[in-house]
JSON list of C-alpha atoms and ligand atoms in Angstrom, two decimals:
[
{"chain": "A", "resi": 1, "resn": "MET", "atom": "CA", "xyz": [-20.72, 159.27, 5.48]},
{"chain": "A", "resi": 2, "resn": "LEU", "atom": "CA", "xyz": [-22.63, 161.87, 3.53]},
{"chain": "A", "resi": 3, "resn": "LYS", "atom": "CA", "xyz": [-26.99, 161.32, 4.94]},
{"chain": "A", "resi": 4, "resn": "LYS", "atom": "CA", "xyz": [-28.54, 162.50, 2.00]},
{"chain": "A", "resi": 5, "resn": "ILE", "atom": "CA", "xyz": [-29.01, 164.74, -0.58]},
{"chain": "A", "resi": 6, "resn": "GLU", "atom": "CA", "xyz": [-30.10, 167.75, 1.00]},
{"chain": "A", "resi": 7, "resn": "HIS", "atom": "CA", "xyz": [-30.48, 170.34, -2.04]},
{"chain": "A", "resi": 8, "resn": "ILE", "atom": "CA", "xyz": [-29.08, 171.21, -5.56]},
{"chain": "A", "resi": 9, "resn": "GLY", "atom": "CA", "xyz": [-27.95, 174.42, -5.89]},
{"chain": "A", "resi": 10, "resn": "ILE", "atom": "CA", "xyz": [-28.42, 176.13, -9.64]},
{"chain": "A", "resi": 11, "resn": "ALA", "atom": "CA", "xyz": [-27.07, 179.44, -10.81]},
{"chain": "A", "resi": 12, "resn": "VAL", "atom": "CA", "xyz": [-29.16, 181.85, -12.18]},
{"chain": "A", "resi": 13, "resn": "SER", "atom": "CA", "xyz": [-28.58, 185.05, -13.29]},
{"chain": "A", "resi": 14, "resn": "ASN", "atom": "CA", "xyz": [-31.57, 186.70, -12.54]},
{"chain": "A", "resi": 15, "resn": "LEU", "atom": "CA", "xyz": [-33.53, 185.32, -9.45]},
{"chain": "A", "resi": 16, "resn": "LYS", "atom": "CA", "xyz": [-36.75, 187.57, -9.63]},
{"chain": "A", "resi": 17, "resn": "GLU", "atom": "CA", "xyz": [-36.99, 185.80, -13.13]},
{"chain": "A", "resi": 18, "resn": "SER", "atom": "CA", "xyz": [-36.10, 182.34, -12.15]},
{"chain": "A", "resi": 19, "resn": "ASN", "atom": "CA", "xyz": [-38.18, 182.58, -9.08]},
{"chain": "A", "resi": 20, "resn": "LEU", "atom": "CA", "xyz": [-41.12, 182.87, -11.51]},
{"chain": "A", "resi": 21, "resn": "LEU", "atom": "CA", "xyz": [-39.97, 179.67, -13.72]},
{"chain": "A", "resi": 22, "resn": "PHE", "atom": "CA", "xyz": [-39.02, 177.46, -10.50]},
{"chain": "A", "resi": 23, "resn": "GLU", "atom": "CA", "xyz": [-42.55, 178.23, -9.22]},
{"chain": "A", "resi": 24, "resn": "SER", "atom": "CA", "xyz": [-44.27, 177.31, -12.29]},
{"chain": "A", "resi": 25, "resn": "LEU", "atom": "CA", "xyz": [-41.85, 174.68, -12.83]},
{"chain": "A", "resi": 26, "resn": "LEU", "atom": "CA", "xyz": [-42.36, 172.98, -9.23]},
{"chain": "A", "resi": 27, "resn": "GLY", "atom": "CA", "xyz": [-45.77, 174.26, -8.88]},
{"chain": "A", "resi": 28, "resn": "THR", "atom": "CA", "xyz": [-44.92, 175.51, -5.26]},
{"chain": "A", "resi": 29, "resn": "PRO", "atom": "CA", "xyz": [-43.46, 178.48, -4.66]},
{"chain": "A", "resi": 30, "resn": "ASN", "atom": "CA", "xyz": [-40.26, 179.33, -3.08]},
{"chain": "A", "resi": 31, "resn": "TYR", "atom": "CA", "xyz": [-40.29, 179.64, 0.98]},
{"chain": "A", "resi": 32, "resn": "LYS", "atom": "CA", "xyz": [-37.11, 181.52, 1.82]},
{"chain": "A", "resi": 33, "resn": "THR", "atom": "CA", "xyz": [-35.01, 183.93, 0.22]},
{"chain": "A", "resi": 34, "resn": "GLU", "atom": "CA", "xyz": [-31.84, 184.59, 2.09]},
{"chain": "A", "resi": 35, "resn": "VAL", "atom": "CA", "xyz": [-28.45, 186.89, 1.25]},
{"chain": "A", "resi": 36, "resn": "VAL", "atom": "CA", "xyz": [-25.11, 185.40, 2.04]},
{"chain": "A", "resi": 37, "resn": "GLY", "atom": "CA", "xyz": [-23.12, 188.10, 2.34]},
{"chain": "A", "resi": 38, "resn": "SER", "atom": "CA", "xyz": [-19.77, 186.29, 2.94]},
{"chain": "A", "resi": 39, "resn": "GLU", "atom": "CA", "xyz": [-20.46, 184.42, -0.59]},
{"chain": "A", "resi": 40, "resn": "GLY", "atom": "CA", "xyz": [-21.66, 187.28, -2.36]},
{"chain": "A", "resi": 41, "resn": "VAL", "atom": "CA", "xyz": [-24.82, 185.76, -3.18]},
{"chain": "A", "resi": 42, "resn": "ILE", "atom": "CA", "xyz": [-28.86, 185.86, -2.70]},
{"chain": "A", "resi": 43, "resn": "THR", "atom": "CA", "xyz": [-30.75, 182.51, -2.41]},
{"chain": "A", "resi": 44, "resn": "SER", "atom": "CA", "xyz": [-34.03, 181.33, -2.95]},
{"chain": "A", "resi": 45, "resn": "PHE", "atom": "CA", "xyz": [-35.29, 177.81, -1.69]},
{"chain": "A", "resi": 46, "resn": "PHE", "atom": "CA", "xyz": [-38.16, 175.68, -2.93]},
{"chain": "A", "resi": 47, "resn": "ASP", "atom": "CA", "xyz": [-39.13, 172.62, -1.03]},
{"chain": "A", "resi": 48, "resn": "VAL", "atom": "CA", "xyz": [-39.54, 169.16, -3.55]},
{"chain": "A", "resi": 49, "resn": "GLY", "atom": "CA", "xyz": [-40.25, 166.28, -1.96]},
{"chain": "A", "resi": 50, "resn": "THR", "atom": "CA", "xyz": [-37.46, 165.55, 1.17]},
{"chain": "A", "resi": 51, "resn": "HIS", "atom": "CA", "xyz": [-34.86, 167.82, -0.88]},
{"chain": "A", "resi": 52, "resn": "LYS", "atom": "CA", "xyz": [-35.00, 171.33, -1.63]},
{"chain": "A", "resi": 53, "resn": "ILE", "atom": "CA", "xyz": [-33.68, 173.41, -4.92]},
{"chain": "A", "resi": 54, "resn": "GLU", "atom": "CA", "xyz": [-31.45, 176.37, -4.48]},
{"chain": "A", "resi": 55, "resn": "LEU", "atom": "CA", "xyz": [-31.38, 179.10, -6.59]},
{"chain": "A", "resi": 56, "resn": "LEU", "atom": "CA", "xyz": [-28.56, 181.18, -6.49]},
{"chain": "A", "resi": 57, "resn": "GLN", "atom": "CA", "xyz": [-27.73, 184.86, -7.76]},
{"chain": "A", "resi": 58, "resn": "ALA", "atom": "CA", "xyz": [-24.32, 186.74, -7.61]},
{"chain": "A", "resi": 59, "resn": "THR", "atom": "CA", "xyz": [-24.96, 189.97, -5.84]},
{"chain": "A", "resi": 60, "resn": "ASP", "atom": "CA", "xyz": [-21.40, 191.62, -6.94]},
{"chain": "A", "resi": 61, "resn": "SER", "atom": "CA", "xyz": [-19.15, 190.73, -10.07]},
{"chain": "A", "resi": 62, "resn": "ASN", "atom": "CA", "xyz": [-16.62, 189.13, -7.52]},
{"chain": "A", "resi": 63, "resn": "SER", "atom": "CA", "xyz": [-19.51, 186.46, -6.31]},
{"chain": "A", "resi": 64, "resn": "PRO", "atom": "CA", "xyz": [-18.20, 182.35, -7.14]},
{"chain": "A", "resi": 65, "resn": "ILE", "atom": "CA", "xyz": [-21.70, 182.55, -8.96]},
{"chain": "A", "resi": 66, "resn": "ALA", "atom": "CA", "xyz": [-20.54, 185.70, -10.88]},
{"chain": "A", "resi": 67, "resn": "LYS", "atom": "CA", "xyz": [-17.54, 184.04, -12.07]},
{"chain": "A", "resi": 68, "resn": "PHE", "atom": "CA", "xyz": [-19.38, 180.90, -12.89]},
{"chain": "A", "resi": 69, "resn": "ILE", "atom": "CA", "xyz": [-21.99, 181.91, -14.75]},
{"chain": "A", "resi": 70, "resn": "ASP", "atom": "CA", "xyz": [-19.23, 184.25, -16.35]},
{"chain": "A", "resi": 71, "resn": "LYS", "atom": "CA", "xyz": [-17.45, 180.93, -17.69]},
{"chain": "A", "resi": 72, "resn": "ARG", "atom": "CA", "xyz": [-20.12, 177.93, -18.02]},
{"chain": "A", "resi": 73, "resn": "GLY", "atom": "CA", "xyz": [-23.65, 180.08, -18.12]},
{"chain": "A", "resi": 74, "resn": "GLU", "atom": "CA", "xyz": [-26.62, 179.24, -15.98]},
{"chain": "A", "resi": 75, "resn": "GLY", "atom": "CA", "xyz": [-27.19, 175.97, -14.81]},
{"chain": "A", "resi": 76, "resn": "VAL", "atom": "CA", "xyz": [-26.35, 173.61, -12.08]},
{"chain": "A", "resi": 77, "resn": "HIS", "atom": "CA", "xyz": [-23.65, 175.05, -9.74]},
{"chain": "A", "resi": 78, "resn": "HIS", "atom": "CA", "xyz": [-23.38, 172.23, -6.67]},
{"chain": "A", "resi": 79, "resn": "ILE", "atom": "CA", "xyz": [-24.74, 168.73, -5.29]},
{"chain": "A", "resi": 80, "resn": "ALA", "atom": "CA", "xyz": [-25.28, 169.57, -0.95]},
{"chain": "A", "resi": 81, "resn": "PHE", "atom": "CA", "xyz": [-25.18, 166.58, 1.21]},
{"chain": "A", "resi": 82, "resn": "GLU", "atom": "CA", "xyz": [-26.37, 166.20, 4.35]},
{"chain": "A", "resi": 83, "resn": "VAL", "atom": "CA", "xyz": [-24.12, 165.44, 7.07]},
{"chain": "A", "resi": 84, "resn": "GLU", "atom": "CA", "xyz": [-24.02, 164.51, 11.19]},
{"chain": "A", "resi": 85, "resn": "ASP", "atom": "CA", "xyz": [-20.98, 166.07, 11.93]},
{"chain": "A", "resi": 86, "resn": "ILE", "atom": "CA", "xyz": [-19.17, 168.35, 9.34]},
{"chain": "A", "resi": 87, "resn": "GLU", "atom": "CA", "xyz": [-15.95, 168.56, 11.09]},
{"chain": "A", "resi": 88, "resn": "ALA", "atom": "CA", "xyz": [-15.48, 164.51, 11.27]},
{"chain": "A", "resi": 89, "resn": "GLU", "atom": "CA", "xyz": [-16.54, 164.45, 7.13]},
{"chain": "A", "resi": 90, "resn": "LEU", "atom": "CA", "xyz": [-14.04, 167.15, 6.15]},
{"chain": "A", "resi": 91, "resn": "ALA", "atom": "CA", "xyz": [-11.22, 165.08, 8.03]},
{"chain": "A", "resi": 92, "resn": "ARG", "atom": "CA", "xyz": [-12.05, 162.22, 6.57]},
{"chain": "A", "resi": 93, "resn": "LEU", "atom": "CA", "xyz": [-12.51, 162.97, 3.06]},
{"chain": "A", "resi": 94, "resn": "LYS", "atom": "CA", "xyz": [-9.45, 164.75, 3.47]},
{"chain": "A", "resi": 95, "resn": "THR", "atom": "CA", "xyz": [-7.51, 161.63, 4.25]},
{"chain": "A", "resi": 96, "resn": "LYS", "atom": "CA", "xyz": [-9.37, 160.10, 1.10]},
{"chain": "A", "resi": 97, "resn": "GLY", "atom": "CA", "xyz": [-7.07, 162.54, -0.79]},
{"chain": "A", "resi": 98, "resn": "PHE", "atom": "CA", "xyz": [-10.34, 164.85, -1.59]},
{"chain": "A", "resi": 99, "resn": "GLU", "atom": "CA", "xyz": [-9.21, 168.65, -2.41]},
{"chain": "A", "resi": 100, "resn": "LEU", "atom": "CA", "xyz": [-11.06, 170.76, 0.62]},
{"chain": "A", "resi": 101, "resn": "ILE", "atom": "CA", "xyz": [-12.31, 174.19, -0.72]},
{"chain": "A", "resi": 102, "resn": "HIS", "atom": "CA", "xyz": [-12.87, 175.12, 2.82]},
{"chain": "A", "resi": 103, "resn": "GLU", "atom": "CA", "xyz": [-10.61, 173.82, 5.40]},
{"chain": "A", "resi": 104, "resn": "THR", "atom": "CA", "xyz": [-13.28, 174.60, 8.32]},
{"chain": "A", "resi": 105, "resn": "PRO", "atom": "CA", "xyz": [-16.89, 175.06, 7.84]},
{"chain": "A", "resi": 106, "resn": "LYS", "atom": "CA", "xyz": [-18.30, 178.44, 7.33]},
{"chain": "A", "resi": 107, "resn": "ASP", "atom": "CA", "xyz": [-21.92, 179.54, 7.60]},
{"chain": "A", "resi": 108, "resn": "GLY", "atom": "CA", "xyz": [-24.37, 179.29, 5.01]},
{"chain": "A", "resi": 109, "resn": "ALA", "atom": "CA", "xyz": [-28.01, 180.17, 3.99]},
{"chain": "A", "resi": 110, "resn": "ASP", "atom": "CA", "xyz": [-30.84, 178.26, 5.90]},
{"chain": "A", "resi": 111, "resn": "ASN", "atom": "CA", "xyz": [-29.48, 177.80, 8.98]},
{"chain": "A", "resi": 112, "resn": "LYS", "atom": "CA", "xyz": [-26.47, 175.72, 7.60]},
{"chain": "A", "resi": 113, "resn": "ARG", "atom": "CA", "xyz": [-22.69, 175.09, 8.55]},
{"chain": "A", "resi": 114, "resn": "ILE", "atom": "CA", "xyz": [-21.24, 174.53, 5.07]},
{"chain": "A", "resi": 115, "resn": "ALA", "atom": "CA", "xyz": [-17.77, 173.31, 3.04]},
{"chain": "A", "resi": 116, "resn": "PHE", "atom": "CA", "xyz": [-16.93, 172.60, -0.23]},
{"chain": "A", "resi": 117, "resn": "LEU", "atom": "CA", "xyz": [-15.09, 170.10, -1.67]},
{"chain": "A", "resi": 118, "resn": "HIS", "atom": "CA", "xyz": [-13.22, 170.99, -5.05]},
{"chain": "A", "resi": 119, "resn": "PRO", "atom": "CA", "xyz": [-14.95, 169.84, -8.39]},
{"chain": "A", "resi": 120, "resn": "LYS", "atom": "CA", "xyz": [-11.32, 168.47, -9.61]},
{"chain": "A", "resi": 121, "resn": "THR", "atom": "CA", "xyz": [-11.38, 165.32, -7.05]},
{"chain": "A", "resi": 122, "resn": "THR", "atom": "CA", "xyz": [-14.95, 165.00, -7.65]},
{"chain": "A", "resi": 123, "resn": "ASN", "atom": "CA", "xyz": [-15.34, 164.38, -11.55]},
{"chain": "A", "resi": 124, "resn": "GLY", "atom": "CA", "xyz": [-16.25, 168.06, -12.26]},
{"chain": "A", "resi": 125, "resn": "VAL", "atom": "CA", "xyz": [-18.88, 168.25, -9.84]},
{"chain": "A", "resi": 126, "resn": "LEU", "atom": "CA", "xyz": [-19.05, 170.82, -6.95]},
{"chain": "A", "resi": 127, "resn": "VAL", "atom": "CA", "xyz": [-19.91, 169.06, -3.78]},
{"chain": "A", "resi": 128, "resn": "GLU", "atom": "CA", "xyz": [-21.09, 170.87, -0.36]},
{"chain": "A", "resi": 129, "resn": "LEU", "atom": "CA", "xyz": [-21.18, 169.39, 3.22]},
{"chain": "A", "resi": 130, "resn": "CYS", "atom": "CA", "xyz": [-23.96, 170.94, 5.33]},
{"chain": "A", "resi": 131, "resn": "GLN", "atom": "CA", "xyz": [-24.82, 169.99, 8.91]},
{"chain": "A", "resi": 132, "resn": "GLU", "atom": "CA", "xyz": [-27.71, 172.02, 10.47]},
{"chain": "A", "resi": 133, "resn": "ARG", "atom": "CA", "xyz": [-26.65, 174.62, 12.62]},
{"chain": "A", "resi": 134, "resn": "SER", "atom": "CA", "xyz": [-28.91, 173.96, 15.77]},
{"chain": "A", "resi": 135, "resn": "ASN", "atom": "CA", "xyz": [-27.50, 169.83, 15.85]},
{"chain": "A", "resi": 136, "resn": "LYS", "atom": "CA", "xyz": [-24.11, 171.20, 17.18]},
{"chain": "A", "resi": 137, "resn": "GLU", "atom": "CA", "xyz": [-24.28, 174.22, 19.42]},
{"chain": "T", "resi": 1, "resn": "LIG", "atom": "ZN1", "xyz": [-26.09, 174.91, -1.64]}
]
């Protein structure tokens, strides 16, 4: 079961400018900036009630975020759902016919283990599953 929306990921071209924009929009500064080398992104997190906003800027042109912005421009990139057991959820969703981008979880930002589902089996929405790293180890 997907427990709750953990965060919404937004692809941006210029993280510095977008940090200021979202700080102004949300009325709160970002609480964390983190580079995720494996994804070629730098991320910035904002707390909004019980959910988070994750801004993502590509650090190189091969990054999925760079490709997304080339194709579709800036905007909502993914919705992340919190799960308790990411391996079990991936197995469950696979048997339901969802296409997995990651068969096994990888390390993501904000102390999470993450995996993505392909948007072609989720009505065009890129879905991220995430599990707090400390829960499992
Ligand atoms: Zn995310």
